[in-house]
Short mmCIF file of C-alpha atoms and ligand atoms in Angstrom, two decimals:
data_model
loop_
_atom_site.label_atom_id
_atom_site.label_comp_id
_atom_site.label_asym_id
_atom_site.label_seq_id
_atom_site.Cartn_x
_atom_site.Cartn_y
_atom_site.Cartn_z
CA MET A 1 11.28 0.99 -3.38
CA ARG A 2 8.05 0.39 -5.27
CA ILE A 3 5.15 2.79 -4.89
CA PHE A 4 1.61 1.62 -4.22
CA LEU A 5 -1.40 3.90 -3.90
CA ASP A 6 -3.38 3.68 -0.65
CA THR A 7 -6.93 4.45 -1.75
CA ALA A 8 -10.15 2.95 -3.12
CA ASN A 9 -10.98 6.13 -5.04
CA LEU A 10 -11.09 5.30 -8.75
CA GLU A 11 -10.50 8.87 -9.90
CA GLU A 12 -7.35 9.15 -7.78
CA ILE A 13 -6.15 5.80 -9.14
CA ARG A 14 -6.87 6.90 -12.75
CA GLN A 15 -4.92 10.14 -12.22
CA ALA A 16 -1.97 8.38 -10.58
CA ALA A 17 -1.95 5.58 -13.16
CA ALA A 18 -1.32 8.18 -15.87
CA TRP A 19 1.97 9.14 -14.16
CA GLY A 20 3.27 5.60 -14.72
CA VAL A 21 4.84 5.36 -11.25
CA VAL A 22 2.31 3.29 -9.32
CA SER A 23 2.82 -0.47 -9.27
CA GLY A 24 0.02 -1.55 -6.90
CA VAL A 25 -2.92 -0.42 -4.78
CA THR A 26 -3.97 -1.12 -1.19
CA THR A 27 -7.53 -0.73 0.07
CA ASN A 28 -9.11 -1.36 3.45
CA PRO A 29 -12.67 -1.31 4.84
CA SER A 30 -12.33 2.35 5.92
CA LEU A 31 -11.11 3.44 2.48
CA MET A 32 -13.97 1.46 0.85
CA ALA A 33 -16.48 3.13 3.19
CA LYS A 34 -15.39 6.55 1.88
CA GLU A 35 -16.59 5.50 -1.61
CA LYS A 36 -20.28 5.75 -0.80
CA GLY A 37 -22.40 3.10 -2.50
CA ALA A 38 -19.47 1.53 -4.36
CA ASP A 39 -19.65 -2.25 -4.75
CA PHE A 40 -16.53 -3.91 -3.30
CA GLN A 41 -16.03 -6.49 -6.03
CA GLU A 42 -16.68 -4.04 -8.87
CA THR A 43 -14.31 -1.51 -7.33
CA ILE A 44 -11.51 -4.05 -6.96
CA ARG A 45 -12.02 -5.31 -10.52
CA GLU A 46 -11.95 -1.74 -11.82
CA ILE A 47 -8.74 -1.00 -9.87
CA CYS A 48 -7.21 -4.16 -11.39
CA SER A 49 -8.04 -2.83 -14.85
CA LEU A 50 -6.28 0.47 -14.09
CA ILE A 51 -3.09 -0.80 -12.40
CA ASP A 52 -1.34 -4.00 -13.47
CA GLY A 53 0.10 -4.99 -10.09
CA PRO A 54 -0.83 -6.31 -6.64
CA ILE A 55 -4.22 -4.97 -5.50
CA SER A 56 -5.02 -5.56 -1.82
CA ALA A 57 -8.62 -6.39 -0.87
CA GLU A 58 -9.26 -6.95 2.83
CA VAL A 59 -11.32 -9.72 4.41
CA THR A 60 -13.87 -8.66 7.03
CA ALA A 61 -14.52 -12.02 8.73
CA LEU A 62 -12.86 -12.35 12.14
CA ASP A 63 -12.54 -16.15 12.29
CA THR A 64 -10.11 -18.30 10.31
CA GLU A 65 -12.75 -20.23 8.34
CA GLY A 66 -14.65 -17.07 7.47
CA MET A 67 -11.44 -15.34 6.35
CA ILE A 68 -10.46 -18.31 4.19
CA ALA A 69 -13.90 -18.44 2.56
CA GLN A 70 -13.86 -14.70 1.78
CA ALA A 71 -10.26 -14.87 0.56
CA ARG A 72 -10.92 -17.78 -1.81
CA ASP A 73 -13.83 -15.85 -3.29
CA GLN A 74 -11.93 -12.54 -3.57
CA ALA A 75 -8.90 -14.27 -5.12
CA LYS A 76 -11.15 -15.28 -8.05
CA TRP A 77 -12.00 -11.65 -8.87
CA HIS A 78 -8.68 -11.05 -10.64
CA ARG A 79 -5.26 -12.70 -10.82
CA ASN A 80 -3.67 -9.61 -9.18
CA VAL A 81 -5.86 -9.60 -6.06
CA VAL A 82 -3.89 -9.87 -2.81
CA ILE A 83 -5.87 -10.80 0.29
CA LYS A 84 -5.41 -8.39 3.16
CA VAL A 85 -5.63 -10.20 6.48
CA PRO A 86 -5.32 -8.69 9.97
CA ILE A 87 -2.46 -9.98 12.15
CA THR A 88 -4.46 -11.93 14.72
CA PRO A 89 -4.30 -15.61 15.66
CA ALA A 90 -7.21 -16.23 13.27
CA GLY A 91 -5.50 -14.19 10.56
CA LEU A 92 -2.24 -16.11 10.90
CA GLY A 93 -4.11 -19.42 10.63
CA ALA A 94 -5.89 -18.20 7.50
CA THR A 95 -2.61 -16.96 6.01
CA LYS A 96 -0.99 -20.37 6.46
CA VAL A 97 -3.81 -22.06 4.54
CA LEU A 98 -4.00 -19.38 1.83
CA SER A 99 -0.26 -19.40 1.37
CA ALA A 100 -0.30 -23.19 0.84
CA GLU A 101 -3.00 -22.64 -1.81
CA GLY A 102 -0.84 -20.07 -3.61
CA ILE A 103 -3.09 -17.12 -2.69
CA SER A 104 -1.11 -13.93 -2.03
CA THR A 105 -1.63 -12.22 1.31
CA ASN A 106 -0.88 -8.83 2.85
CA LEU A 107 -0.80 -9.02 6.67
CA THR A 108 -2.21 -5.74 7.88
CA LEU A 109 -2.42 -3.79 11.14
CA CYS A 110 1.20 -4.65 11.93
CA PHE A 111 2.66 -2.57 14.73
CA SER A 112 5.65 -4.62 15.91
CA THR A 113 8.58 -6.71 14.73
CA ASN A 114 7.19 -9.72 16.59
CA GLN A 115 3.96 -9.48 14.59
CA ALA A 116 6.00 -9.21 11.39
CA LEU A 117 8.01 -12.33 12.33
CA LEU A 118 4.75 -14.23 12.81
CA ALA A 119 3.41 -12.95 9.49
CA ALA A 120 6.53 -14.26 7.72
CA ALA A 121 6.32 -17.58 9.56
CA ALA A 122 2.73 -17.99 8.36
CA GLY A 123 3.89 -17.47 4.77
CA ALA A 124 2.64 -13.92 4.17
CA THR A 125 3.54 -12.41 0.80
CA TYR A 126 3.53 -8.89 2.26
CA VAL A 127 3.41 -7.35 5.73
CA SER A 128 2.19 -3.79 6.33
CA PRO A 129 3.62 -1.94 9.34
CA PHE A 130 1.48 1.17 9.99
CA LEU A 131 4.07 3.81 10.73
CA GLY A 132 1.78 6.85 10.92
CA ARG A 133 -0.47 5.25 13.53
CA LEU A 134 2.61 4.34 15.61
CA ASP A 135 3.83 7.95 15.40
CA ASP A 136 0.34 9.07 16.48
CA ILE A 137 0.76 7.32 19.84
CA GLY A 138 4.29 8.58 20.42
CA HIS A 139 6.15 5.53 19.10
CA ASP A 140 8.79 5.64 16.36
CA GLY A 141 6.99 4.13 13.38
CA ILE A 142 9.94 4.23 11.02
CA ALA A 143 12.16 2.49 13.58
CA VAL A 144 9.72 -0.44 13.53
CA VAL A 145 9.83 -0.55 9.72
CA ALA A 146 13.66 -0.50 9.77
CA GLU A 147 13.80 -3.22 12.43
CA ILE A 148 11.46 -5.50 10.46
CA VAL A 149 13.53 -5.03 7.29
CA SER A 150 16.74 -5.79 9.19
CA VAL A 151 15.37 -8.88 10.97
CA TYR A 152 13.90 -10.25 7.72
CA LYS A 153 17.34 -9.80 6.09
CA ASN A 154 19.04 -11.75 8.93
CA TYR A 155 17.04 -14.84 8.01
CA GLY A 156 16.47 -14.32 4.30
CA LEU A 157 12.70 -14.08 4.86
CA ARG A 158 10.89 -13.42 1.59
CA THR A 159 7.86 -11.54 2.94
CA GLN A 160 7.94 -8.02 1.47
CA VAL A 161 7.61 -5.01 3.75
CA ILE A 162 5.00 -2.41 2.78
CA ALA A 163 5.46 0.84 4.73
CA ALA A 164 1.82 1.83 5.36
CA SER A 165 -0.13 4.56 7.14
CA ILE A 166 2.06 7.16 5.46
CA ARG A 167 1.07 10.71 6.32
CA HIS A 168 3.57 13.02 4.58
CA PRO A 169 6.46 13.02 2.07
CA LEU A 170 9.15 12.64 4.76
CA HIS A 171 7.60 9.30 5.72
CA VAL A 172 8.23 8.12 2.15
CA VAL A 173 11.90 9.11 2.25
CA ALA A 174 12.31 7.52 5.69
CA ALA A 175 10.67 4.29 4.46
CA ALA A 176 13.06 4.18 1.50
CA LYS A 177 16.08 4.79 3.77
CA ALA A 178 14.84 2.02 6.08
CA GLY A 179 14.84 -0.39 3.14
CA ALA A 180 11.07 -1.01 2.85
CA HIS A 181 10.33 -2.91 -0.37
CA ILE A 182 7.19 -0.84 -0.97
CA ALA A 183 5.50 2.29 0.37
CA THR A 184 1.73 2.55 0.05
CA ILE A 185 0.96 6.22 -0.27
CA PRO A 186 -2.24 8.31 -0.13
CA TYR A 187 -2.91 10.27 -3.35
CA LYS A 188 -2.35 13.61 -1.60
CA VAL A 189 1.14 12.57 -0.46
CA LEU A 190 1.94 11.31 -3.98
CA THR A 191 1.12 14.76 -5.38
CA GLN A 192 3.23 16.40 -2.64
CA MET A 193 6.19 14.19 -3.64
CA VAL A 194 6.37 15.63 -7.14
CA GLU A 195 5.95 19.28 -6.11
CA HIS A 196 8.94 21.58 -5.54
CA PRO A 197 8.84 25.39 -5.70
CA LEU A 198 12.14 25.49 -7.61
CA THR A 199 10.72 23.13 -10.24
CA LYS A 200 7.67 25.39 -10.67
CA ASN A 201 9.69 28.62 -10.72
CA GLY A 202 12.27 27.13 -13.06
CA LEU A 203 9.63 25.94 -15.49
CA ASP A 204 7.83 29.31 -15.38
CA ARG A 205 11.12 31.04 -16.25
CA PHE A 206 11.93 28.59 -19.08
CA MET A 207 8.49 29.19 -20.57
CA ALA A 208 8.75 32.99 -20.23
CA ASP A 209 12.25 33.00 -21.82
CA TRP A 210 11.06 30.70 -24.60
CA ALA A 211 8.13 33.01 -25.35
CA SER A 212 10.40 36.10 -25.39
CA ARG A 213 13.05 34.74 -27.79
CA LYS A 214 13.65 36.74 -30.98
C1 E4P B 301 -2.50 0.10 4.64
O1 E4P B 301 -2.56 -0.80 3.84
C2 E4P B 301 -3.64 0.88 5.15
O2 E4P B 301 -4.64 0.89 4.16
C3 E4P B 301 -3.32 2.33 5.42
O3 E4P B 301 -1.98 2.64 5.09
C4 E4P B 301 -3.76 2.81 6.74
O4 E4P B 301 -3.43 4.17 6.85
P1 E4P B 301 -4.10 5.14 7.92
O5 E4P B 301 -3.42 4.95 9.22
O6 E4P B 301 -3.83 6.51 7.35
O7 E4P B 301 -5.57 4.81 7.97
#
């Protein structure tokens, strides 16, 4: 399972890039809004310079023509830009056109297997089921991810599943067990993944023993 970072914060992306484990980044309008005053295009270009992999930039138009126009513009920002499109009738129509033009898409706000089937039928490159938000309303988010992966396998569908809306390290393990191609992870969860008290204690002891050798 590949690891993407779910943030528009350049400092977090710089830090994570240095670990050498991140192969893409997803942003959305809410994540962009947290970066007060940041220009969208400049931020996406900067992210593309930090991580050599798919970088999702979301459209904000709600109609098919508007989405297509924004997507065509955003796709010119960098060869790695992936256009994030909401799963709506307008979004599916835009995805069909963009896919025929060779523009990569990430169908976002996916909460069901039916939506994921439609995303694949429209030619989406990626689909992002939001498992944390499903858990929030008492549904089983990871079960939806697993079902999408299984149904895609039945028909050899090539759309890649990005487990999104990840809230804690167990979500990452569950996404991997469910067979998600990718998990897009907030920076905080990425740091939690590497931490283990036995690793810290073990390293402290190695260092103390090394310093005390005769
Ligand atoms: C996915 O691409 C979204 O940016 C993100 O995972 C949404 O997560 P949230 O539910 O924590 O906002």
